[in-house]
Every structure is written in structure tokens, then in C-alpha cells.
Tab-separated table of C-alpha atoms in Angstrom:
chain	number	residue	atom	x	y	z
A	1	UNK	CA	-135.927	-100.173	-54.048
A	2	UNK	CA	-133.752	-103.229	-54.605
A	3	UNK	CA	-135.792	-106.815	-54.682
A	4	UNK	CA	-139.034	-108.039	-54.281
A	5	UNK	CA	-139.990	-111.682	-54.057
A	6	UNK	CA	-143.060	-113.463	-55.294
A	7	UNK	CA	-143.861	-116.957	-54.586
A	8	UNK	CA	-146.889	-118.291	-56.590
A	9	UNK	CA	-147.349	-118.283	-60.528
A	10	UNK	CA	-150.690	-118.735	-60.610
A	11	UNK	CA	-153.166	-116.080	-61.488
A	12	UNK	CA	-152.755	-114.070	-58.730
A	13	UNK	CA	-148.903	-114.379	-58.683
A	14	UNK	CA	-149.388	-113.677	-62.262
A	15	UNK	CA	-150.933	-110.352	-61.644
A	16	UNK	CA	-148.989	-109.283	-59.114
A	17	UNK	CA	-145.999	-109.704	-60.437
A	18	UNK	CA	-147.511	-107.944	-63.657
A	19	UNK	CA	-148.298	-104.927	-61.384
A	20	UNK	CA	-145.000	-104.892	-59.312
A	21	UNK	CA	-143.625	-104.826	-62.914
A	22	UNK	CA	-145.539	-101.942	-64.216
A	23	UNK	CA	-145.147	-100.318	-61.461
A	24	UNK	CA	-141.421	-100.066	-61.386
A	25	UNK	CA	-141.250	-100.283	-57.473
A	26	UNK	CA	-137.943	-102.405	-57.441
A	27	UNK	CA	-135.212	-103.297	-59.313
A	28	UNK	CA	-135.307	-106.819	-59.311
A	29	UNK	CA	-137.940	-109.297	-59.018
A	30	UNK	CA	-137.880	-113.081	-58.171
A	31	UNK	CA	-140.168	-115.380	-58.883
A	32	UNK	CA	-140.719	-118.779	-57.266
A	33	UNK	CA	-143.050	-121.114	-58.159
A	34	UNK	CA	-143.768	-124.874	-57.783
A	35	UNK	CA	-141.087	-125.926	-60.446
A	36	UNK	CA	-138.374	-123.874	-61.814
A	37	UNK	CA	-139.812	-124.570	-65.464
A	38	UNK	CA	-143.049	-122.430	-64.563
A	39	UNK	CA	-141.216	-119.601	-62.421
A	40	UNK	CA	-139.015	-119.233	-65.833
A	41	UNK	CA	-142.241	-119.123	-67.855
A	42	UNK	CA	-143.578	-116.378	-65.487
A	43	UNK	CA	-140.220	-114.463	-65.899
A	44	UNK	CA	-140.380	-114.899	-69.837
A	45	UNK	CA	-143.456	-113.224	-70.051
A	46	UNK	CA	-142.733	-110.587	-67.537
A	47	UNK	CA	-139.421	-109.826	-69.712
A	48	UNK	CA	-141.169	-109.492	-72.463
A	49	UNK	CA	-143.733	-106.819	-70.933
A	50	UNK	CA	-140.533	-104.884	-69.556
A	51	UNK	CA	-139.487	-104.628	-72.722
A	52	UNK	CA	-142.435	-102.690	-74.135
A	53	UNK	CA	-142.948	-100.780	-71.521
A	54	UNK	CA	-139.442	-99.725	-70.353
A	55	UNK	CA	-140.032	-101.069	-67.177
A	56	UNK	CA	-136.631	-100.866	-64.639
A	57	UNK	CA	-137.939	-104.720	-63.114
A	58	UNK	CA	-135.690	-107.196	-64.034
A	59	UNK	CA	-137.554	-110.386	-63.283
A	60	UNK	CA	-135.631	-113.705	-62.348
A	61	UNK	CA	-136.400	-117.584	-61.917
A	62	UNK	CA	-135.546	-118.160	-58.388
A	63	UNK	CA	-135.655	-120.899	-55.596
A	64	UNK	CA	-137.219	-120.222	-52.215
A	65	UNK	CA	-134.093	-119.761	-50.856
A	66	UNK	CA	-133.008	-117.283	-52.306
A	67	UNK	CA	-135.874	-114.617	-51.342
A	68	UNK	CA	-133.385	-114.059	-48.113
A	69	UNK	CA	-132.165	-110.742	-49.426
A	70	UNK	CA	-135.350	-109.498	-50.784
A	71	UNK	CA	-136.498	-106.332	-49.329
A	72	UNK	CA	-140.163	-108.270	-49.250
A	73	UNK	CA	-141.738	-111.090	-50.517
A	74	UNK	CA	-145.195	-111.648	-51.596
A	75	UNK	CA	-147.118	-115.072	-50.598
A	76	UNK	CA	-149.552	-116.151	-53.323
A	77	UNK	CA	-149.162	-119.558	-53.110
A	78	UNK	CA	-152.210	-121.983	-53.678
A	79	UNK	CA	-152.287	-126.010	-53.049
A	80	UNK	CA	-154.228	-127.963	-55.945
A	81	UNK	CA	-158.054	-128.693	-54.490
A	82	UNK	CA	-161.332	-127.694	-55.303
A	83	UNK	CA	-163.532	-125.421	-52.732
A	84	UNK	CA	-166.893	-126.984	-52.282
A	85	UNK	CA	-168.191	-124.937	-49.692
A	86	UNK	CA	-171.499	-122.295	-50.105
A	87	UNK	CA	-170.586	-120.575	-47.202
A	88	UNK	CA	-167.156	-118.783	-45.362
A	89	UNK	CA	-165.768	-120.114	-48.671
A	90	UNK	CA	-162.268	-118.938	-48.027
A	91	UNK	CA	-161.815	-120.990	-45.448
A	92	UNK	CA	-161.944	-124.238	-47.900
A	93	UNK	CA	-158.720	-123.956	-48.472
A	94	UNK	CA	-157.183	-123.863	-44.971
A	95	UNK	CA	-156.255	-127.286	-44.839
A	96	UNK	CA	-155.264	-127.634	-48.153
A	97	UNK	CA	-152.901	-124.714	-48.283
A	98	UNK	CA	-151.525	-124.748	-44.378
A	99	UNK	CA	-148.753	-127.678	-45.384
A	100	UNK	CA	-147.720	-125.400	-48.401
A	101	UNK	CA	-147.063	-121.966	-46.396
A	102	UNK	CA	-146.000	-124.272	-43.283
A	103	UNK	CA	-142.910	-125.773	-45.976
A	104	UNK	CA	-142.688	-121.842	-47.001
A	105	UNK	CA	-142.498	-120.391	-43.740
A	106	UNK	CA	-139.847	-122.965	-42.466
A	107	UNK	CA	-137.191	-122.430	-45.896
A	108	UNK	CA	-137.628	-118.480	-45.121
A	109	UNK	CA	-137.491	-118.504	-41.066
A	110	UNK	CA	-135.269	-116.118	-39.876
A	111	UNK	CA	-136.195	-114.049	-42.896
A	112	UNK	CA	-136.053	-110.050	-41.849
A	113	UNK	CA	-137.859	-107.956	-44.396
A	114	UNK	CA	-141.626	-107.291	-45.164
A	115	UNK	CA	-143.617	-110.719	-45.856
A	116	UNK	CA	-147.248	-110.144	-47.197
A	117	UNK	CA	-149.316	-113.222	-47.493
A	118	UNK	CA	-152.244	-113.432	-50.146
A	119	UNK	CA	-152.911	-117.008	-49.507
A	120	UNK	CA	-156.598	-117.633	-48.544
A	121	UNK	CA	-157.480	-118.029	-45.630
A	122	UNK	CA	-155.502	-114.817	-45.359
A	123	UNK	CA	-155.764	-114.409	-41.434
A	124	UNK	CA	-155.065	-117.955	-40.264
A	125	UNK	CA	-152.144	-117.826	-43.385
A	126	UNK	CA	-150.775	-115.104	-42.070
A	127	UNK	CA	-150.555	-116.076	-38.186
A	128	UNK	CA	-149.143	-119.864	-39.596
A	129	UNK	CA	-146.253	-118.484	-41.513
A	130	UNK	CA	-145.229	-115.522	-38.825
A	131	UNK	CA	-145.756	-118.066	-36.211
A	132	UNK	CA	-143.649	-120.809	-37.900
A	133	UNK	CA	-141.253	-118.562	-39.752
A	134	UNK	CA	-140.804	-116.298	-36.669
A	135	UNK	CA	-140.303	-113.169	-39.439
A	136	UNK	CA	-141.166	-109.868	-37.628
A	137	UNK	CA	-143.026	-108.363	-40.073
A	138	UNK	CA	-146.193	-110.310	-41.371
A	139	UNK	CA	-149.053	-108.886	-42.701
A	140	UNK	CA	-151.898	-110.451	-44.526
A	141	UNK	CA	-153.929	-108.952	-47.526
A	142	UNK	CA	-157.522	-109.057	-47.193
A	143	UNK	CA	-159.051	-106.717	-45.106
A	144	UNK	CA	-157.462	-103.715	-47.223
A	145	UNK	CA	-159.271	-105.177	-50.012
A	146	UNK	CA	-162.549	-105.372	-47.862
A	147	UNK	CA	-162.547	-101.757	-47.088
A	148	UNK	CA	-161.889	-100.641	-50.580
A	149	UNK	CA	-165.207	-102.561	-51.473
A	150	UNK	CA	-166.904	-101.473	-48.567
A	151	UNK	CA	-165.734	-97.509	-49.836
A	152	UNK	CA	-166.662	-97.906	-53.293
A	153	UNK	CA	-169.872	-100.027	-52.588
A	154	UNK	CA	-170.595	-97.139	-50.224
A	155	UNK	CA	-170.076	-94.175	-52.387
A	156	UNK	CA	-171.998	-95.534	-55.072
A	157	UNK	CA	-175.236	-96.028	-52.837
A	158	UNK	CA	-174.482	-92.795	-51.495
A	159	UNK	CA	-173.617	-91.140	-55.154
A	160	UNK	CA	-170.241	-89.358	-53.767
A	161	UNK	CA	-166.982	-89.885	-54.675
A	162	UNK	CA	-165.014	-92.736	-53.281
A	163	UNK	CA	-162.429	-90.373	-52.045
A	164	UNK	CA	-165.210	-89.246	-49.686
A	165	UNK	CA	-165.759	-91.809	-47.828
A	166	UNK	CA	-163.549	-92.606	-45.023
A	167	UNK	CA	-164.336	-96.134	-43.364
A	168	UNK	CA	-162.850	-99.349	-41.976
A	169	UNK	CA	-163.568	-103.407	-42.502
A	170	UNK	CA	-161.888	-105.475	-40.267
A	171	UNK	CA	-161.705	-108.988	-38.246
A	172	UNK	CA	-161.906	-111.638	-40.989
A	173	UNK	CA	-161.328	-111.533	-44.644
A	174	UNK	CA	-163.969	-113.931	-44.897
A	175	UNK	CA	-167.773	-114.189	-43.001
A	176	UNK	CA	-166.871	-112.437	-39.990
A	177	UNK	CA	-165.789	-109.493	-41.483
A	178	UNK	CA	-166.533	-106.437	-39.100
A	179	UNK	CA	-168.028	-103.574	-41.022
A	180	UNK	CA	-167.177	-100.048	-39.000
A	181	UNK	CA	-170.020	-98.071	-40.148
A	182	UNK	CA	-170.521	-96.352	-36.585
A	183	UNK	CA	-167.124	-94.500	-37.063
A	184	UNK	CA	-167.921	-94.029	-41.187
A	185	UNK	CA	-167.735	-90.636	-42.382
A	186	UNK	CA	-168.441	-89.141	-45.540
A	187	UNK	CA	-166.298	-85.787	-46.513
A	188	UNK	CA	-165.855	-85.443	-42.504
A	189	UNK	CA	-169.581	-85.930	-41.467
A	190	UNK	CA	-170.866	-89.153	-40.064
A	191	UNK	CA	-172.692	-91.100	-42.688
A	192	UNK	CA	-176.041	-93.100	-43.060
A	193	UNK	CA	-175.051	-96.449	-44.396
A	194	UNK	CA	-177.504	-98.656	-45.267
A	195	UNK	CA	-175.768	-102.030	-43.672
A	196	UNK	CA	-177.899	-104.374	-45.417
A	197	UNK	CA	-177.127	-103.213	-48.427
A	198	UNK	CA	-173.679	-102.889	-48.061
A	199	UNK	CA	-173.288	-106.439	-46.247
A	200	UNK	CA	-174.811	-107.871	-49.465
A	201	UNK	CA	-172.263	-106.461	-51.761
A	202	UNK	CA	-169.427	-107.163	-49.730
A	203	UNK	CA	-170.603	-110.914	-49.484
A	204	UNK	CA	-170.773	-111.621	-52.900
A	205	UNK	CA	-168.673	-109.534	-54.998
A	206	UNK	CA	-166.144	-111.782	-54.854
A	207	UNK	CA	-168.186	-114.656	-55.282
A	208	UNK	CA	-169.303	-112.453	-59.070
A	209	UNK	CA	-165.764	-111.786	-59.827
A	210	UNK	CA	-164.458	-115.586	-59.696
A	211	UNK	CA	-168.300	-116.710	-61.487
A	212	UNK	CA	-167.179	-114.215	-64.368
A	213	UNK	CA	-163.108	-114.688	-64.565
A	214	UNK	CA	-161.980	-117.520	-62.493
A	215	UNK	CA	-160.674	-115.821	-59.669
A	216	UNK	CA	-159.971	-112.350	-57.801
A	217	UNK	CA	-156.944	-111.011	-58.771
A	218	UNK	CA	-156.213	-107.582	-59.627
A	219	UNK	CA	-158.318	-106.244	-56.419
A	220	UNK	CA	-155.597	-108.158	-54.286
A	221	UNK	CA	-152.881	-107.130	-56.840
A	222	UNK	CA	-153.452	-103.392	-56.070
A	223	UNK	CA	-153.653	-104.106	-52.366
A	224	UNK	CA	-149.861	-105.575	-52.399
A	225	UNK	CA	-149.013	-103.006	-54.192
A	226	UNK	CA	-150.620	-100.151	-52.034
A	227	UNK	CA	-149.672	-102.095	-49.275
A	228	UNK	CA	-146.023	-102.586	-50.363
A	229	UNK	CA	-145.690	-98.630	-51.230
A	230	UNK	CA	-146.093	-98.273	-47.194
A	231	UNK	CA	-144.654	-101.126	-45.676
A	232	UNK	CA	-141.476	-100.680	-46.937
A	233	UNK	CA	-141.621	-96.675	-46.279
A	234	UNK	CA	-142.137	-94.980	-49.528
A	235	UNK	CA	-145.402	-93.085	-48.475
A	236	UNK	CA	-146.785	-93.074	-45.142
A	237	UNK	CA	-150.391	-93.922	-44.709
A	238	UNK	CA	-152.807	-96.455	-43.124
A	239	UNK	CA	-153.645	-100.128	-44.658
A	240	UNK	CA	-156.148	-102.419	-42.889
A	241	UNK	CA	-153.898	-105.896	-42.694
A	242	UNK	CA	-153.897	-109.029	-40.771
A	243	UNK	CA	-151.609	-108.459	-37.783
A	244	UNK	CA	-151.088	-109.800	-34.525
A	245	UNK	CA	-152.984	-107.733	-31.871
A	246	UNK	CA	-153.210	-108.576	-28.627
A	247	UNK	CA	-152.071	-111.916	-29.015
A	248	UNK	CA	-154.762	-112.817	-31.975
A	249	UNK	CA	-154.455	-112.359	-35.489
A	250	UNK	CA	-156.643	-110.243	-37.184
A	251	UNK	CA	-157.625	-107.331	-39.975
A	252	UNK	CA	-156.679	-103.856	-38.645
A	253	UNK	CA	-155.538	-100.686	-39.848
A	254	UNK	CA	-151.993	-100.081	-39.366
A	255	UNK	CA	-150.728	-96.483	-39.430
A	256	UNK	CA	-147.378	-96.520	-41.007
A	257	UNK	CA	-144.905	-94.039	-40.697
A	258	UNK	CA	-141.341	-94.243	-42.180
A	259	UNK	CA	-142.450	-98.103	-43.065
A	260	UNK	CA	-143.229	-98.531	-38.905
A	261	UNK	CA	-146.439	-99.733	-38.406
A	262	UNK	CA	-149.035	-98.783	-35.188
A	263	UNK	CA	-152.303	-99.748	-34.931
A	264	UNK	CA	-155.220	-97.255	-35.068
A	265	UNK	CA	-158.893	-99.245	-34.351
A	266	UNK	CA	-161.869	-97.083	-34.912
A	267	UNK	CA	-164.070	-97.080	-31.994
A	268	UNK	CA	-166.698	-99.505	-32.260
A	269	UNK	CA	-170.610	-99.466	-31.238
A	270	UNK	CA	-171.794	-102.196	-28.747
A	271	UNK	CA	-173.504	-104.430	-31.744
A	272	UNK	CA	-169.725	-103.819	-33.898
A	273	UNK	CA	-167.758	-104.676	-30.970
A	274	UNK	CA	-169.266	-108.213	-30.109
A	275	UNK	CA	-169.178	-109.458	-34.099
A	276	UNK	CA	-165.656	-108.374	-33.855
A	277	UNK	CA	-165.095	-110.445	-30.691
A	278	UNK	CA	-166.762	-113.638	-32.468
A	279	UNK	CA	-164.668	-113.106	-34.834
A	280	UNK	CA	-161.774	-113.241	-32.502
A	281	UNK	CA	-163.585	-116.599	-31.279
A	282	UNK	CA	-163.711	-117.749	-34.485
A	283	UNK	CA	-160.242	-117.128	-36.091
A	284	UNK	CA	-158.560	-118.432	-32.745
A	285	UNK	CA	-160.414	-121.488	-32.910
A	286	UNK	CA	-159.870	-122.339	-36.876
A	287	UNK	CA	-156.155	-121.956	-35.670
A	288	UNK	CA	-155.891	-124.827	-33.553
A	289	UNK	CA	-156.589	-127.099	-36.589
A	290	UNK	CA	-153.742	-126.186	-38.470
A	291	UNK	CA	-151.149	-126.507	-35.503
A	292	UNK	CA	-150.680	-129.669	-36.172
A	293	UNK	CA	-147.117	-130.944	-37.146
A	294	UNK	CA	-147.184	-131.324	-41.457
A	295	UNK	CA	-146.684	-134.709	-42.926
A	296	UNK	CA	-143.186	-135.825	-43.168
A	297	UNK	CA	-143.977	-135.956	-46.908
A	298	UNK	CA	-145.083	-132.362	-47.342
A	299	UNK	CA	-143.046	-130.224	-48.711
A	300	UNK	CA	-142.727	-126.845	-51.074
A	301	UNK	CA	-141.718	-127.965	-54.442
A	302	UNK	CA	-140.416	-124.313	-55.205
A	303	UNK	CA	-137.281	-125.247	-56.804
């Protein structure tokens, strides 16, 4: 694979780039960042771990315009404010990251590879930089990384292995997650799952993670990568990603074949299907906030 971009050096661009680098996915990797000073700090470091480990990556300072050629680029861009919301916490930073990823968006439109956004709040991220950018292939991370939780949380209540358990999240990254359990299956067999339980977990696992280290980032570093693997058609398989469906944006698995995507929604009980249509309500409605033209003095400082 030839180039991968990342824009963000922060600790999630920090990890994924670390992963794409271990990984050995591409060939080159380009970093953007706020300043060229921290990109070429990011690239530094990532040299020096190519080094040791005989990684092929060969990581490089770049500006945002230069991600044209990449094969894909990677969104983990975050504005500078602090979240003081208890509750559908993600969504505290839609108004202070929508001017950064509408400044993205509008240096990459026209852009024609694979573009998967990281940036919280993934789904109305996602829609804002497709939607401004007019890319054809935007996905968001988030409810990929839902449904790993919800499979792990699952087999551990369950005491199976997590390669057992086949089952979706989808709708929001966020509080209106949609948790499939009518079409969950464990080795093949429908499954009890205790929905309480697993609602619990799901809701603050993240919120235990950032308490204990800061902030989330390898469980969305191992989604790009997963994600990544078949987006851009090394293995075929299904990832549950923001998409547009229907004319909304939302989590869903995507079946990709060959790197071409096609949506595949579990059927859904009465009680699943009308949280996943308030979610609908919901995401649509958040949207209308962030349509508004950015300040003429906002801009990506990504040089």
C-alpha cells in the first residue's frame, strides 16, 4: 500500500500513527498537525520506532495539502476546550471541533480516497466533512469500537470467548447508541444478554479509560486500523461505521468486499427499532447547529 495520511498529533494521532507504523500497512506516512514543528516531532519519534523495529513506514512532516495522493487519511483532529458535560459527553466537543474539520474538509475537497474521521462527535464529524468536502468515501470510527465493547463486555458475562459472540451497536457513538441484542448470537445460537448489564458497561468504559489515562486511544487506534485493512481492500469483512444511509448519517455495518462497501442492518425488535429512530431524530437535529457558515477567522493551522 502506498500512503496514508494522519491529521492530528495528539494522543490519539499519536497512537495511530504508532499502530499504522507497527503495522507496516503502507509505505509512507504523513503527518499533519497544527504546526509543522509538532508534525516533525511526531515523525521524529515515529522514525525512531521504525528503526527498532524494521518497520517499512517512512513517516513525513506534511501540510494538509498534500494528503491529495494518499490512498486514505485518518481525521484525529481535536480543537483546544474542556468538556464539562456529565452526560452524551461526546457531544461537548461539537462546536468546538466543527470549525476545525469544516477548515479540513474544505483544503481536502475533491479528495478521492478513503477518509476516516476519529474526531468526536464522530457521527455529526463525519456527515460535516463528507458534506463539506464532498469526498465519496467517509466513514466515521465509533460504532466499530462500540460493538467490540459490547462483544467483549458480552462474552465475559457470558464466560465464552469473544470470538463467539456475533453482535452489532449502532446509531450513535455516543447516548443513543442502539444495542442489537435481538439479532445477538453466541457460536450461532441466539443469546440471553442481560441489557442492563451490558448498557452499564458500554456507558462508562470510556468514561474509566480517560479517569485512568487521559483519554481513549488505542481502542480507536485498532478500529482505524481494522477498519483501514478493509476499506482499502486488503481483507474483506464487515465494520460498523458512520455512513450516510438513507439520507442520515449514522453507525452501521458495512460489508466490504474488494474495499466496496454495502450495508447489512440486523433486523431489529419493535423496542430496538424506535431507539434507533430517536437516534435518527437526534443526530439530524444536532446537525443543523453546525451548518452554520465558520468564522471568517477560522481556519486549520496545519501547516
Amino acid at each position: 500500500m502506498g500512503s496514508i495520511g494522519v491529521v492530528g498529533a495528539g494522543a490519539v494521532g499519536q497512537t495511530v500513527t504508532a499502530t499504522l507504523v507497527a503495522s507496516g500497512v503502507c509505505h509512507r506516512l504523513l503527518v499533519v498537525s497544527r504546526t509543522i514543528e509538532q508534525a516533525a516531532a511526531l515523525t521524529a519519534d515515529l522514525d525512531d520506532m521504525r528503526q527498532t523495529t524494521g518497520s517499512p513506514v517512512q513517516p513525513e512532516a506534511r501540510r494538509a495539502a498534500d494528503l491529495m495522493g494518499c490512498h486514505a487519511v485518518v481525521i484525529a483532529v481535536r480543537a483546544a476546550f474542556t468538556n464539562t458535560r456529565s452526560d452524551d459527553v461526546r457531544m461537548g466537543g461539537a462546536a468546538a471541533n466543527a470549525p476545525v474539520v469544516r477548515a479540513l474538509a474544505t483544503a481536502l475537497r475533491g479528495y478521492q480516497g478513503t477518509v476516516l474521521v476519529v474526531t468526536n462527535p464522530v457521527d455529526l464529524m463525519t456527515r460535516l466533512f463528507a458534506e463539506t468536502s464532498g469526498c465519496p468515501r467517509v466513514y466515521g470510527i465509533g460504532s466499530n469500537l462500540d460493538s467490540a465493547r459490547y462483544r467483549l463486555t458480552l462474552a465475559h458475562l457470558l464466560d465464552v470467548p469473544p470470538t463467539a459472540v456475533h453482535g452489532h451497536v449502532i446509531g450513535e457513538h455516543g447516548d443513543g447508541a442502539v444495542v442489537c441484542a435481538s439479532s445477538t448470537t453466541v457460536n450461532g445460537t441466539p443469546a440471553p444478554v442481560p441489557i442492563t448489564e451490558v448498557r452499564a458497561e458500554l456507558r462508562t468504559r470510556s468514561g474509566r479509560i480517560s479517569a485512568g489515562v487521559g483519554r481513549t486511544r488505542s481502542g480507536p487506534a485498532g478500529a482505524v486500523l481494522s477498519t483501514l485493512h478493509k476499506a482499502l481492500g486488503l481483507v474483506d469483512g464487515t465494520e460498523e461505521l458512520t455512513a450516510e444511509h438513507r439520507g442520515d448519517w449514522l453507525g452501521i455495518p458495512l460489508r466490504f468486499t474488494d474495499g466496496q462497501p454495502v450495508a447489512c442492518l440486523p433486523a431489529l425488535d419493535a423496542g430496538e427499532d424506535a431507539q434507533l429512530a430517536a437516534t435518527v431524530t437526534k443526530l439530524r437535529g444536532a446537525y443543523q447547529a453546525l451548518r452554520r457558515p465558520a468564522p471568517s477567522s477560522t481556519r486549520l493551522e496545519t501547516t
